[in-house]
mmCIF file of C-alpha atoms in Angstrom:
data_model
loop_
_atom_site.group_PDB
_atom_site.id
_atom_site.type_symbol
_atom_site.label_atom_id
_atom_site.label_comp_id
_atom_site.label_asym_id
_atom_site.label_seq_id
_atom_site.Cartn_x
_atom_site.Cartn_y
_atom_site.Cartn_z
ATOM 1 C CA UNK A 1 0.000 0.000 0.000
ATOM 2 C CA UNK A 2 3.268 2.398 0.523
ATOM 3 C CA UNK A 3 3.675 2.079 -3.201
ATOM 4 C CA UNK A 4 0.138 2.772 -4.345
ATOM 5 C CA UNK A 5 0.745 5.838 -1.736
ATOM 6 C CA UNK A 6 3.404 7.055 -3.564
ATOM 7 C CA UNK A 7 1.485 6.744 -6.791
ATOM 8 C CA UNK A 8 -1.530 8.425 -5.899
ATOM 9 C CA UNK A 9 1.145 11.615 -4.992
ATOM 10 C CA UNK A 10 2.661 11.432 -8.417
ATOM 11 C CA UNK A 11 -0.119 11.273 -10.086
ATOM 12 C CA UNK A 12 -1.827 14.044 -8.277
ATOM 13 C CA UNK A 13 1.654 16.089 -9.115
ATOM 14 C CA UNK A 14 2.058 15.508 -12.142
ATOM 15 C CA UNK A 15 -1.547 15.312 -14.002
ATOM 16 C CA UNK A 16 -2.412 13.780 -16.838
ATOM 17 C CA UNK A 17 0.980 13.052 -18.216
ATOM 18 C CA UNK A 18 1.685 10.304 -15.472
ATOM 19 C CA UNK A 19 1.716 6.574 -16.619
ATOM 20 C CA UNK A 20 4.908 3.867 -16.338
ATOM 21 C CA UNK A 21 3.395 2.522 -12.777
ATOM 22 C CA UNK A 22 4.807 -0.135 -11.329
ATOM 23 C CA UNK A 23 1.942 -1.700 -9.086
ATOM 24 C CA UNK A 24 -0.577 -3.933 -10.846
ATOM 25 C CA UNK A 25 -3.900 -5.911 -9.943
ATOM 26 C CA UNK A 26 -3.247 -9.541 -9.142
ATOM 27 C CA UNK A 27 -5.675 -12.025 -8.476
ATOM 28 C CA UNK A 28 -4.240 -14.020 -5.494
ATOM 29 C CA UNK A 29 -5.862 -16.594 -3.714
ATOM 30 C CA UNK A 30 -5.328 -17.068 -0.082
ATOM 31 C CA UNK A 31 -5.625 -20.271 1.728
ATOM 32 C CA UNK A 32 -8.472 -20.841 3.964
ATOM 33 C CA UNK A 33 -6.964 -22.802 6.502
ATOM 34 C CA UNK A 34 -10.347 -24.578 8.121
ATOM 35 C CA UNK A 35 -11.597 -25.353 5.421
ATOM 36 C CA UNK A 36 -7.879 -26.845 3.658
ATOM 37 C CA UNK A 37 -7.788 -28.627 6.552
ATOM 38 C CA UNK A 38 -11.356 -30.213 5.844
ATOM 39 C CA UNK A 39 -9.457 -31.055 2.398
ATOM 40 C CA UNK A 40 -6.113 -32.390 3.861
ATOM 41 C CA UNK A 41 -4.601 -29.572 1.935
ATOM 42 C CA UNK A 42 -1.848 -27.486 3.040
ATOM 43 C CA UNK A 43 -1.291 -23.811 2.197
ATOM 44 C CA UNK A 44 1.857 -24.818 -0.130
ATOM 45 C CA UNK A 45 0.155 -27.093 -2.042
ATOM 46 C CA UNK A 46 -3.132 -24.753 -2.634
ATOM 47 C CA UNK A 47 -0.385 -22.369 -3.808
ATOM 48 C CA UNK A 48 1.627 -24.675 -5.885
ATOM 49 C CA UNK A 49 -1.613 -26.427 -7.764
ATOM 50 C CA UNK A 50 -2.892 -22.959 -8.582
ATOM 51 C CA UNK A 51 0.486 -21.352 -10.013
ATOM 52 C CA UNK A 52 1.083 -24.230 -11.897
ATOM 53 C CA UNK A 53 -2.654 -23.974 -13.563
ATOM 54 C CA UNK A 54 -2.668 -20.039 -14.097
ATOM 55 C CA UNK A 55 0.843 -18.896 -14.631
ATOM 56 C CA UNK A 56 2.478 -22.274 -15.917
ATOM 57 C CA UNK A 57 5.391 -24.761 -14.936
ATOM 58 C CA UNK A 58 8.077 -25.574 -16.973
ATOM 59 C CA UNK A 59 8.615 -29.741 -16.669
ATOM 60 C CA UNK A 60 11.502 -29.986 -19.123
ATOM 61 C CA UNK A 61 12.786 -29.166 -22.440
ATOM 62 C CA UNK A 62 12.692 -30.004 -26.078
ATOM 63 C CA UNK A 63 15.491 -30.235 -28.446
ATOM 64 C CA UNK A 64 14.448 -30.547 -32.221
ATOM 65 C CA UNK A 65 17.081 -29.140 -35.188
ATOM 66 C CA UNK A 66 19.333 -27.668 -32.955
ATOM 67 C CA UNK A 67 16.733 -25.457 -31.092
ATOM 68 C CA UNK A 68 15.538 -25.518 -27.674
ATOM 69 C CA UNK A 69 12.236 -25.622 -26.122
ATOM 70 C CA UNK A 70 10.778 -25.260 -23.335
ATOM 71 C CA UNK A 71 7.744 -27.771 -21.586
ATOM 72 C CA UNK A 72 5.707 -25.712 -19.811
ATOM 73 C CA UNK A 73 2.716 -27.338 -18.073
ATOM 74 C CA UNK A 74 -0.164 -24.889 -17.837
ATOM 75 C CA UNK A 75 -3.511 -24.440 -17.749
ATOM 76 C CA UNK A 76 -6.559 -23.898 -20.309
ATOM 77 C CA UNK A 77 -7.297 -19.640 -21.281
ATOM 78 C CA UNK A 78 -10.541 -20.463 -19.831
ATOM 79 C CA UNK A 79 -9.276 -20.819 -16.565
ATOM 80 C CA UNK A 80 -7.917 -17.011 -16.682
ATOM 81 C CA UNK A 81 -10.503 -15.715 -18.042
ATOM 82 C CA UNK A 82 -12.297 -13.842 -15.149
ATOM 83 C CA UNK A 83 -12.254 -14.388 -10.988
ATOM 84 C CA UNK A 84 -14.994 -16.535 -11.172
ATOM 85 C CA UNK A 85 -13.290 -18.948 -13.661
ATOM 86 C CA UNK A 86 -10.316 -19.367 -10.973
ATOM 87 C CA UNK A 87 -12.518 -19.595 -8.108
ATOM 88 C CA UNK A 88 -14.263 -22.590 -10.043
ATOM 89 C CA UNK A 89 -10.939 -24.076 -10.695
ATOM 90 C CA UNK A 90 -10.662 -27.729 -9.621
ATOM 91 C CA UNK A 91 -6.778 -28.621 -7.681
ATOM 92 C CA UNK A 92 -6.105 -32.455 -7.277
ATOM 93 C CA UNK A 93 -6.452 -33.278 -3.275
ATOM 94 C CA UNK A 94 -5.409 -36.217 -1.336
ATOM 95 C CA UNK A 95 -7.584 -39.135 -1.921
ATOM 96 C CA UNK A 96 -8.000 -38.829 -6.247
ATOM 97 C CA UNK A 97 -10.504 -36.403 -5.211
ATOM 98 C CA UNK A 98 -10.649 -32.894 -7.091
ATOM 99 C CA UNK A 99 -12.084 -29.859 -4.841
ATOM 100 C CA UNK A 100 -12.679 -26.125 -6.192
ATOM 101 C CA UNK A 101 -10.061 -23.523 -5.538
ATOM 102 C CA UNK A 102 -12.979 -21.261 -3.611
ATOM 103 C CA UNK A 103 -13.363 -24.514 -1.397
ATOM 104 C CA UNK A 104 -10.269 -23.666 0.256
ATOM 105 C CA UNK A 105 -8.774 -20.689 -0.766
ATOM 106 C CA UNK A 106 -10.133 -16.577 -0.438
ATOM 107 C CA UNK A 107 -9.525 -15.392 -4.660
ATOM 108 C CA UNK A 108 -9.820 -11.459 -4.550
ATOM 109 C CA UNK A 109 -7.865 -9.322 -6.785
ATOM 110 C CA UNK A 110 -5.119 -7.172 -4.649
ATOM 111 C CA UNK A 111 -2.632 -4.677 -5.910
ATOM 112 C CA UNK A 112 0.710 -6.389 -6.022
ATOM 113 C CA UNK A 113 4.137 -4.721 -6.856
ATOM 114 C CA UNK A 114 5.918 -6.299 -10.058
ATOM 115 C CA UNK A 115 9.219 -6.264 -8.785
ATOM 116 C CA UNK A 116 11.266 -5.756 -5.807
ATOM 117 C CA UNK A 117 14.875 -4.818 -6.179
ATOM 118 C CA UNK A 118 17.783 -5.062 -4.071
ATOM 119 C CA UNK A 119 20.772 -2.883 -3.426
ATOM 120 C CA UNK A 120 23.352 -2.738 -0.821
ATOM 121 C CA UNK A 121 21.579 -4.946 1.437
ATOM 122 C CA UNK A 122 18.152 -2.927 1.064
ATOM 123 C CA UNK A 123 14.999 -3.823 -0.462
ATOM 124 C CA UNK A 124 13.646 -0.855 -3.085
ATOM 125 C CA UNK A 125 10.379 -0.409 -5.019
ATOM 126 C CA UNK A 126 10.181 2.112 -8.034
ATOM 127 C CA UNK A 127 7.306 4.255 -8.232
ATOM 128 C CA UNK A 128 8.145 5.843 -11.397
ATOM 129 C CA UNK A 129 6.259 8.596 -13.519
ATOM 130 C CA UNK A 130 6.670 10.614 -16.491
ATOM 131 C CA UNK A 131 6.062 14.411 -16.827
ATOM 132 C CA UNK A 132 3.770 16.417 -19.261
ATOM 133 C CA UNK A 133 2.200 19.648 -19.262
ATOM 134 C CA UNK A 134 4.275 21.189 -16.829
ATOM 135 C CA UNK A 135 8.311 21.250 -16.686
ATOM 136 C CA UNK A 136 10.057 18.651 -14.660
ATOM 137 C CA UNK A 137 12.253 20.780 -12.145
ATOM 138 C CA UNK A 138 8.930 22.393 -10.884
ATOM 139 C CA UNK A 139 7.124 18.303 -10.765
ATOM 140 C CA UNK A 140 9.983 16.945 -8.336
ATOM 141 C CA UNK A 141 9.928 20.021 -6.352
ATOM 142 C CA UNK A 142 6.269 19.801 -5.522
ATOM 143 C CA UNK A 143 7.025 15.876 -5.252
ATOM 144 C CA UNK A 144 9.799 16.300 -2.452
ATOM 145 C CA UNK A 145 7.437 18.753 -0.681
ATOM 146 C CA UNK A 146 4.693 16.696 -0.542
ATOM 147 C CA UNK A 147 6.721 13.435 0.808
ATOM 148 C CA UNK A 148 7.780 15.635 3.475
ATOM 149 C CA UNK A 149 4.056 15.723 4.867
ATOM 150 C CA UNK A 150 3.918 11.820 4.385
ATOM 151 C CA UNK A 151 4.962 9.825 7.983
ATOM 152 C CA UNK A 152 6.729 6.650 6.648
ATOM 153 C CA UNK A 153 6.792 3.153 8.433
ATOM 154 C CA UNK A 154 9.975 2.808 10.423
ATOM 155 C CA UNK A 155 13.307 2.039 7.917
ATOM 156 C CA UNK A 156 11.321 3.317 4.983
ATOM 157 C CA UNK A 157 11.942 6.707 3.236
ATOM 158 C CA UNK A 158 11.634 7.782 0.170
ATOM 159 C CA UNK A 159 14.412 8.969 -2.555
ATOM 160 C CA UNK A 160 13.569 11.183 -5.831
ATOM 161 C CA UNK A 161 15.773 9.854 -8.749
ATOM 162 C CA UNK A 162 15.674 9.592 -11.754
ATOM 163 C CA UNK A 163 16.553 12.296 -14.499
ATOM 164 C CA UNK A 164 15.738 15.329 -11.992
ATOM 165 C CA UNK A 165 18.425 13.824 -9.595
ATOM 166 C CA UNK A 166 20.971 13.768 -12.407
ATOM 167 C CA UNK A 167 20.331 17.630 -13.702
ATOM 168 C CA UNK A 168 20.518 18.852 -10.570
ATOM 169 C CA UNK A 169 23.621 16.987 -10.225
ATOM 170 C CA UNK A 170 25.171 18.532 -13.487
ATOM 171 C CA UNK A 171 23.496 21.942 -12.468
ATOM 172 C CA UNK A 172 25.776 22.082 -9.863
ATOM 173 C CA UNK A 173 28.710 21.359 -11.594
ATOM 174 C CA UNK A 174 28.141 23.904 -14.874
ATOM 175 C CA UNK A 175 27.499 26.464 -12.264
ATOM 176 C CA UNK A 176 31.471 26.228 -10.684
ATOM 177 C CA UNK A 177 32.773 25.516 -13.879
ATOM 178 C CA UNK A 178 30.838 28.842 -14.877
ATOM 179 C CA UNK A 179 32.463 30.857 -11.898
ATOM 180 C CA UNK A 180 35.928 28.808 -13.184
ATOM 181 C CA UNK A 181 35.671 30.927 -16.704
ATOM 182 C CA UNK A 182 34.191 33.968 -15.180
ATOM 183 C CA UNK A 183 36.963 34.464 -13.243
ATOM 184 C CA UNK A 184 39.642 33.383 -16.184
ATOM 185 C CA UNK A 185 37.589 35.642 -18.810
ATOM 186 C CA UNK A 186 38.437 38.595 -16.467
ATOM 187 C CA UNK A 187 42.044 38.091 -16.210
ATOM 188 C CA UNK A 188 42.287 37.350 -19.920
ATOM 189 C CA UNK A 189 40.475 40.681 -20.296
ATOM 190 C CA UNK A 190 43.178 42.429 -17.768
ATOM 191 C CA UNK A 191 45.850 40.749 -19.972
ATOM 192 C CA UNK A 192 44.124 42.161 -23.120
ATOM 193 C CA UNK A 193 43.464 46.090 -22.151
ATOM 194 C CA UNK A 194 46.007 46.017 -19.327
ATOM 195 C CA UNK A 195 43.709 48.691 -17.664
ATOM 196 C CA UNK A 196 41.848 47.308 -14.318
ATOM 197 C CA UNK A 197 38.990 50.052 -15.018
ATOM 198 C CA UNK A 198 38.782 48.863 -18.839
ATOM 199 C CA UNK A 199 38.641 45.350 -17.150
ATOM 200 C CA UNK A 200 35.798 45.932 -15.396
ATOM 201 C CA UNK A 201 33.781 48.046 -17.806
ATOM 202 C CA UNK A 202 34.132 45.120 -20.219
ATOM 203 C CA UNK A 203 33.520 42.296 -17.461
ATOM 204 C CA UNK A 204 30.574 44.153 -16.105
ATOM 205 C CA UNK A 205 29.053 44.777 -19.679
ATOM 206 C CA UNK A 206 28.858 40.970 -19.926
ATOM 207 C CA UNK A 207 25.723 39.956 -17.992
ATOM 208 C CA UNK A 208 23.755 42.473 -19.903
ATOM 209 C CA UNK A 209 24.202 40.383 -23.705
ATOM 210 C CA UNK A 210 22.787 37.052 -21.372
ATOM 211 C CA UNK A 211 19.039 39.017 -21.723
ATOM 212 C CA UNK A 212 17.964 37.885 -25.607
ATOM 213 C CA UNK A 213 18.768 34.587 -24.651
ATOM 214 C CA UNK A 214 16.340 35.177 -21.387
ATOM 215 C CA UNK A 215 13.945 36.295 -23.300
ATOM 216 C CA UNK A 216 14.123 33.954 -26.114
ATOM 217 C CA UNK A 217 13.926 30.568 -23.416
ATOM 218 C CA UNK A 218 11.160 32.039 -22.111
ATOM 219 C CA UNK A 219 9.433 32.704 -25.313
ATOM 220 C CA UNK A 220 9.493 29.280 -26.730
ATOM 221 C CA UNK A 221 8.712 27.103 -23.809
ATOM 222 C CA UNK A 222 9.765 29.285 -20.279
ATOM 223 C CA UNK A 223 12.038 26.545 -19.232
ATOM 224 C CA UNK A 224 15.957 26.658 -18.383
ATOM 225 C CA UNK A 225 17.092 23.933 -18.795
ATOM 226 C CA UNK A 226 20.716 22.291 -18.875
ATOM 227 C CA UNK A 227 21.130 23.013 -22.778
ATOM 228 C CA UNK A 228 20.033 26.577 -22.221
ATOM 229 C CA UNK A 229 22.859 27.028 -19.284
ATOM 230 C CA UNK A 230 25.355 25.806 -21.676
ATOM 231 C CA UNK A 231 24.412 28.263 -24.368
ATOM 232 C CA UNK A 232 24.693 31.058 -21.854
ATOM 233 C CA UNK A 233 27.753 30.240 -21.630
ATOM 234 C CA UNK A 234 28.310 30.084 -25.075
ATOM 235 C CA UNK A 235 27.203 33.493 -25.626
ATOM 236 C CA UNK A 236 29.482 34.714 -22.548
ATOM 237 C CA UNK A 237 31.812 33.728 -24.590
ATOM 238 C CA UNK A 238 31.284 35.650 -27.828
ATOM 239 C CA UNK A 239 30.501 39.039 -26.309
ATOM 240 C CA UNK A 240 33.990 38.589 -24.589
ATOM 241 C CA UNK A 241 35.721 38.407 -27.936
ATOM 242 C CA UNK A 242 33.554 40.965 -29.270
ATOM 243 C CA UNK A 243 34.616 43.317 -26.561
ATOM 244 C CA UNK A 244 38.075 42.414 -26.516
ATOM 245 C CA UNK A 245 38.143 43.256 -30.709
ATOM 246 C CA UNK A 246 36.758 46.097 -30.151
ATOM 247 C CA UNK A 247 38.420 47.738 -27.053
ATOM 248 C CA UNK A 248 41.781 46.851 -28.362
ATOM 249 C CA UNK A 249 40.807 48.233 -31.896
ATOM 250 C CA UNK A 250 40.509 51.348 -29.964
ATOM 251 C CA UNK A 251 43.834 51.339 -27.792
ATOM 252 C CA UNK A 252 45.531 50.872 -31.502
ATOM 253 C CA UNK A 253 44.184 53.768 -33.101
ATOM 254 C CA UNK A 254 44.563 55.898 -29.809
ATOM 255 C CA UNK A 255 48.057 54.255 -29.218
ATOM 256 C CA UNK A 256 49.642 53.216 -32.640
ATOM 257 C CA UNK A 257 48.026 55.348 -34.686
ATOM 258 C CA UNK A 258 48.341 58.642 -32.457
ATOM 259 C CA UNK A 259 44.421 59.635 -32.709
ATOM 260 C CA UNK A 260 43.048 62.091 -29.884
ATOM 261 C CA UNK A 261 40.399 60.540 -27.682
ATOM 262 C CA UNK A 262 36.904 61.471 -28.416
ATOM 263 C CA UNK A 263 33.936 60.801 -30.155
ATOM 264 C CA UNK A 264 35.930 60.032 -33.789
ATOM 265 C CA UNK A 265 37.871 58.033 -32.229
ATOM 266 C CA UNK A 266 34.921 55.649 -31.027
ATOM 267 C CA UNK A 267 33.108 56.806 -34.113
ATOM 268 C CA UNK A 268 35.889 55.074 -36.488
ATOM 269 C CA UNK A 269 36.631 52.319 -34.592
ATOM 270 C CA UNK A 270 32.842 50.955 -34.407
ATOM 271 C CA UNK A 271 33.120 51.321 -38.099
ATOM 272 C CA UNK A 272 35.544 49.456 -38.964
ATOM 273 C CA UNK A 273 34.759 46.673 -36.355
ATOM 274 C CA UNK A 274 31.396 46.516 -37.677
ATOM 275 C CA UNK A 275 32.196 43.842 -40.282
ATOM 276 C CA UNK A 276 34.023 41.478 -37.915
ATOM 277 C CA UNK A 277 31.137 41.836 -35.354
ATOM 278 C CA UNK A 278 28.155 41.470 -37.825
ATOM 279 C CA UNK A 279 30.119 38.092 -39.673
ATOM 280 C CA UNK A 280 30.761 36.449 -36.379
ATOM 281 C CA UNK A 281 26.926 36.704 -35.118
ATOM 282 C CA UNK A 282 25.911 36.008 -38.719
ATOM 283 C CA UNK A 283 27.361 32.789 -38.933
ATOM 284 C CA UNK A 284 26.919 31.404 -35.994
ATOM 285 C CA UNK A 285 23.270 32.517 -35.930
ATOM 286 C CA UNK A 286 23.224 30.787 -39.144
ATOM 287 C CA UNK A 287 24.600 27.371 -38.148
ATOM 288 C CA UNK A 288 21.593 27.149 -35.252
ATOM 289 C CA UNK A 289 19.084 27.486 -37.689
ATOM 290 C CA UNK A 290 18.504 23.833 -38.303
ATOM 291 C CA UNK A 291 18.379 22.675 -34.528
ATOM 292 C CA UNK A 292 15.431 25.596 -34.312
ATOM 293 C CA UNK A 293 13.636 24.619 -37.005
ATOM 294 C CA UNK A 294 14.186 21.324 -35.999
ATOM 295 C CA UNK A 295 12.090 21.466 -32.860
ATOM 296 C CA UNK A 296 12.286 19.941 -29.782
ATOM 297 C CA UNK A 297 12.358 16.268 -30.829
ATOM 298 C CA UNK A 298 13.615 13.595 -29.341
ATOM 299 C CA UNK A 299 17.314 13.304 -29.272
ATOM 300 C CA UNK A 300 17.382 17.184 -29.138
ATOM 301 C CA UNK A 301 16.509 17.755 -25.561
ATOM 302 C CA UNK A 302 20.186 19.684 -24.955
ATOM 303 C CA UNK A 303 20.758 21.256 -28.366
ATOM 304 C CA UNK A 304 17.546 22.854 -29.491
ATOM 305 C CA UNK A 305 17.021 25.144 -25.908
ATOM 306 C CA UNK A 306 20.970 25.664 -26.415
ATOM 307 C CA UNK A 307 20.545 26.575 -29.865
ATOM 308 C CA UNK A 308 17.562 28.959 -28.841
ATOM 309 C CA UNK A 309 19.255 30.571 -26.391
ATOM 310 C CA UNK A 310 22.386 31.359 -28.561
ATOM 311 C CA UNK A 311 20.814 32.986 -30.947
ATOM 312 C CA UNK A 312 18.567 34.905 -28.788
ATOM 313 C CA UNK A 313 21.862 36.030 -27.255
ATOM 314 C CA UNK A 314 23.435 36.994 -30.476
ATOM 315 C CA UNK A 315 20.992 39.641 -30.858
ATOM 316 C CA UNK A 316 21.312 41.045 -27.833
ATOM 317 C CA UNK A 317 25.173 40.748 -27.762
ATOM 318 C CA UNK A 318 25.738 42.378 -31.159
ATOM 319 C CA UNK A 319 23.552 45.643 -29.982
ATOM 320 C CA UNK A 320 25.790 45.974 -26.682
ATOM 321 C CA UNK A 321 29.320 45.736 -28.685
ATOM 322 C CA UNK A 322 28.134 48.318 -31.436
ATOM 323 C CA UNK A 323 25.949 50.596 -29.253
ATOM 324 C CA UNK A 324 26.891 50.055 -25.653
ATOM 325 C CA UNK A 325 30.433 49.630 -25.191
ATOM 326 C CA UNK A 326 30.910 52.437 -27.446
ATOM 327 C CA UNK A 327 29.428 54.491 -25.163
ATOM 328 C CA UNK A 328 30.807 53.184 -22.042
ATOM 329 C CA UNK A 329 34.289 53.306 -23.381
ATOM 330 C CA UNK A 330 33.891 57.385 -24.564
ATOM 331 C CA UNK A 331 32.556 57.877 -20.873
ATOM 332 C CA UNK A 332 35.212 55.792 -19.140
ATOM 333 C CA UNK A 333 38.345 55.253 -21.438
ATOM 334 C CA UNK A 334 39.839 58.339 -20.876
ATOM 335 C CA UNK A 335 42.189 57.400 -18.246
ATOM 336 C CA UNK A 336 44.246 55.438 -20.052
ATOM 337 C CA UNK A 337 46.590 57.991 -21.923
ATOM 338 C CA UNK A 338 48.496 56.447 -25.030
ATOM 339 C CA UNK A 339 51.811 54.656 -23.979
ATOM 340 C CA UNK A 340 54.920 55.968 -25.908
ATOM 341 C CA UNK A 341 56.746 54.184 -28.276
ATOM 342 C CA UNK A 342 60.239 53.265 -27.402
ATOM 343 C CA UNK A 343 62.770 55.094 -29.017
ATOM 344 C CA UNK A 344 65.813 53.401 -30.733
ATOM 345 C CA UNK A 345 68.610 56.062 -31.457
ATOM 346 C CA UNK A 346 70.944 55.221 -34.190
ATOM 347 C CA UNK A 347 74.121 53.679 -34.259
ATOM 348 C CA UNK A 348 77.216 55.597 -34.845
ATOM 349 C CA UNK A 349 79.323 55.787 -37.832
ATOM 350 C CA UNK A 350 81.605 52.735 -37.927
ATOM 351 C CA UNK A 351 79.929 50.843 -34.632
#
């Protein structure tokens, strides 16, 4: 009855997309011990006669042209058709005489689980479910909740596996990988500008190209899922390069090329990193368009939301390097003054 307990939560949690349950009806006759003893029958025997007539006994095998098959001893389809039809079933008893199985057995139908497993010592029973209609971090959520109001019998508690378990699992690893590169895209970005305040203008711009791909999860089916954190990353990483082209395309002209700081400056070099910018959010926008139009089908569960996400991003991340940084970078750049060349003096006559 714990399992069926379990079910009835699941199914209550989940709605109409719950089926894959593990506890069936079984008709299971119980002995009757006054009146088996009336019969000289014993419990085992009751059992044994009534297995063997409904679910079959194998007596031996058969070998013909190099095949094998199996004897199996087993009763009529008429005697499985219906409740009544087993409780009219006639077992052998002591004596040559033949006595109905309702003579000395109760035959009710009772839920019965299909199989037990064992693990490290432990007995387990699944009580499994699958999700539709709603997304599955929010099912398991309202699952755990709900177990938490249930009082279990002593040594029994309940575990939520499955595929929830395991993305919550790799959730937690993408996210400190995620803090990993965070931290190593802002040194790279020091070693790029070599300006801490350029750093951080760039490093702080980043979050800000992450909203088209918000947007775009949420309009196609509101879920973040696993694929969608990895294209967030993905798109991390392309607004970094963008930046870094662009930033650096300004210290050279300001630098090498010896141009004043000020709006021209900015002006010019948002010009000519406009190509470069607009190609590298082309293509790659380009390359997802299959997985969208794709759809989420099976096999695609981490590449379609990823590929959604990416592109959602691109948008967002080519505005910020051609509008945004621009604007940050005339507002806050100024502190860096151009760094002189060194000077080489030439060598005297006859060195």
């Amino acid at each position: 009855m714990l399992g069926l307990l379990l079910l009835a939560l699941a199914s209550r949690c989940t709605g109409r997309g719950v089926y894959g349950k593990r506890w069936y009806p079984r008709r299971c006759p119980r002995h009757h011990t006054a009146r088996g003893w009336s019969s000289r029958l014993t419990p085992g025997e009751v059992r044994r006669a009534a297995a063997t007539l409904v679910n079959g006994l194998e007596v031996g095998n058969l070998f013909e042209e190099q095949k094998v098959f199996e004897v199996v001893v087993n009763g009529t389809a008429d005697t499985r058709h219906s409740l009544t039809s087993l409780r009219d079933l006639l077992i052998d008893a002591p004596g040559g005489r033949h006595v109905r199985l309702q003579d000395v057995a109760d035959v009710r139908i009772v839920p019965s689980p299909n199989m037990i497993k064992r693990e490290a010592v432990s007995r387990r029973l699944d009580v499994s479910a699958n999700v539709r209609g709603r997304d599955l971090g929010s099912v398991a959520r309202e699952v755990e909740e709900r177990l938490k109001t249930i009082e279990f019998p002593r040594e029994y508690h309940p575990v939520v596996l499955g595929e929830y378990a395991e993305r919550q699992a790799a959730e937690t690893r993408l996210f400190w990988l995620a803090l990993a590169a965070a931290v190593g895209i802002f040194f790279l970005l020091q070693a790029s500008f070599g300006s801490w305040r350029l750093t951080t203008l760039s490093f702080l711009t980043l979050p800000s190209a992450l909203v088209g791909g918000v947007l775009a999860a949420y309009a196609s089916d509101g879920i973040i899922s696993l694929g969608s954190l990895v294209g967030f990353l993905t798109v991390l990483g392309i607004v970094a390069r963008n930046g870094i082209m662009l930033i650096s395309h300004y210290q050279h002209l300001e630098q090498e090329e010896g141009m004043p700081f000020g709006p021209e400056l900015v002006i010019r070099g948002a010009k000519e990193r406009l190509a470069p910018i607009l190609m590298t959010g082309a293509t790659t926008g380009l390359s997802l368009i299959p997985l969208i139009v794709a759809g989420n089908i099976p096999g695609h569960e981490i590449e379609h939301p990823m590929a959604i996400v990416i592109l959602g991003g691109l948008i967002t991340s080519t505005l910020l390097n051609l509008f945004v940084v621009p604007a940050l970078y005339l507002r806050f750049g100024k502190g860096n003054p151009p760094q002189p060349k060194p000077s080489v003096s030439p060598l005297p006559a006859g060195a």
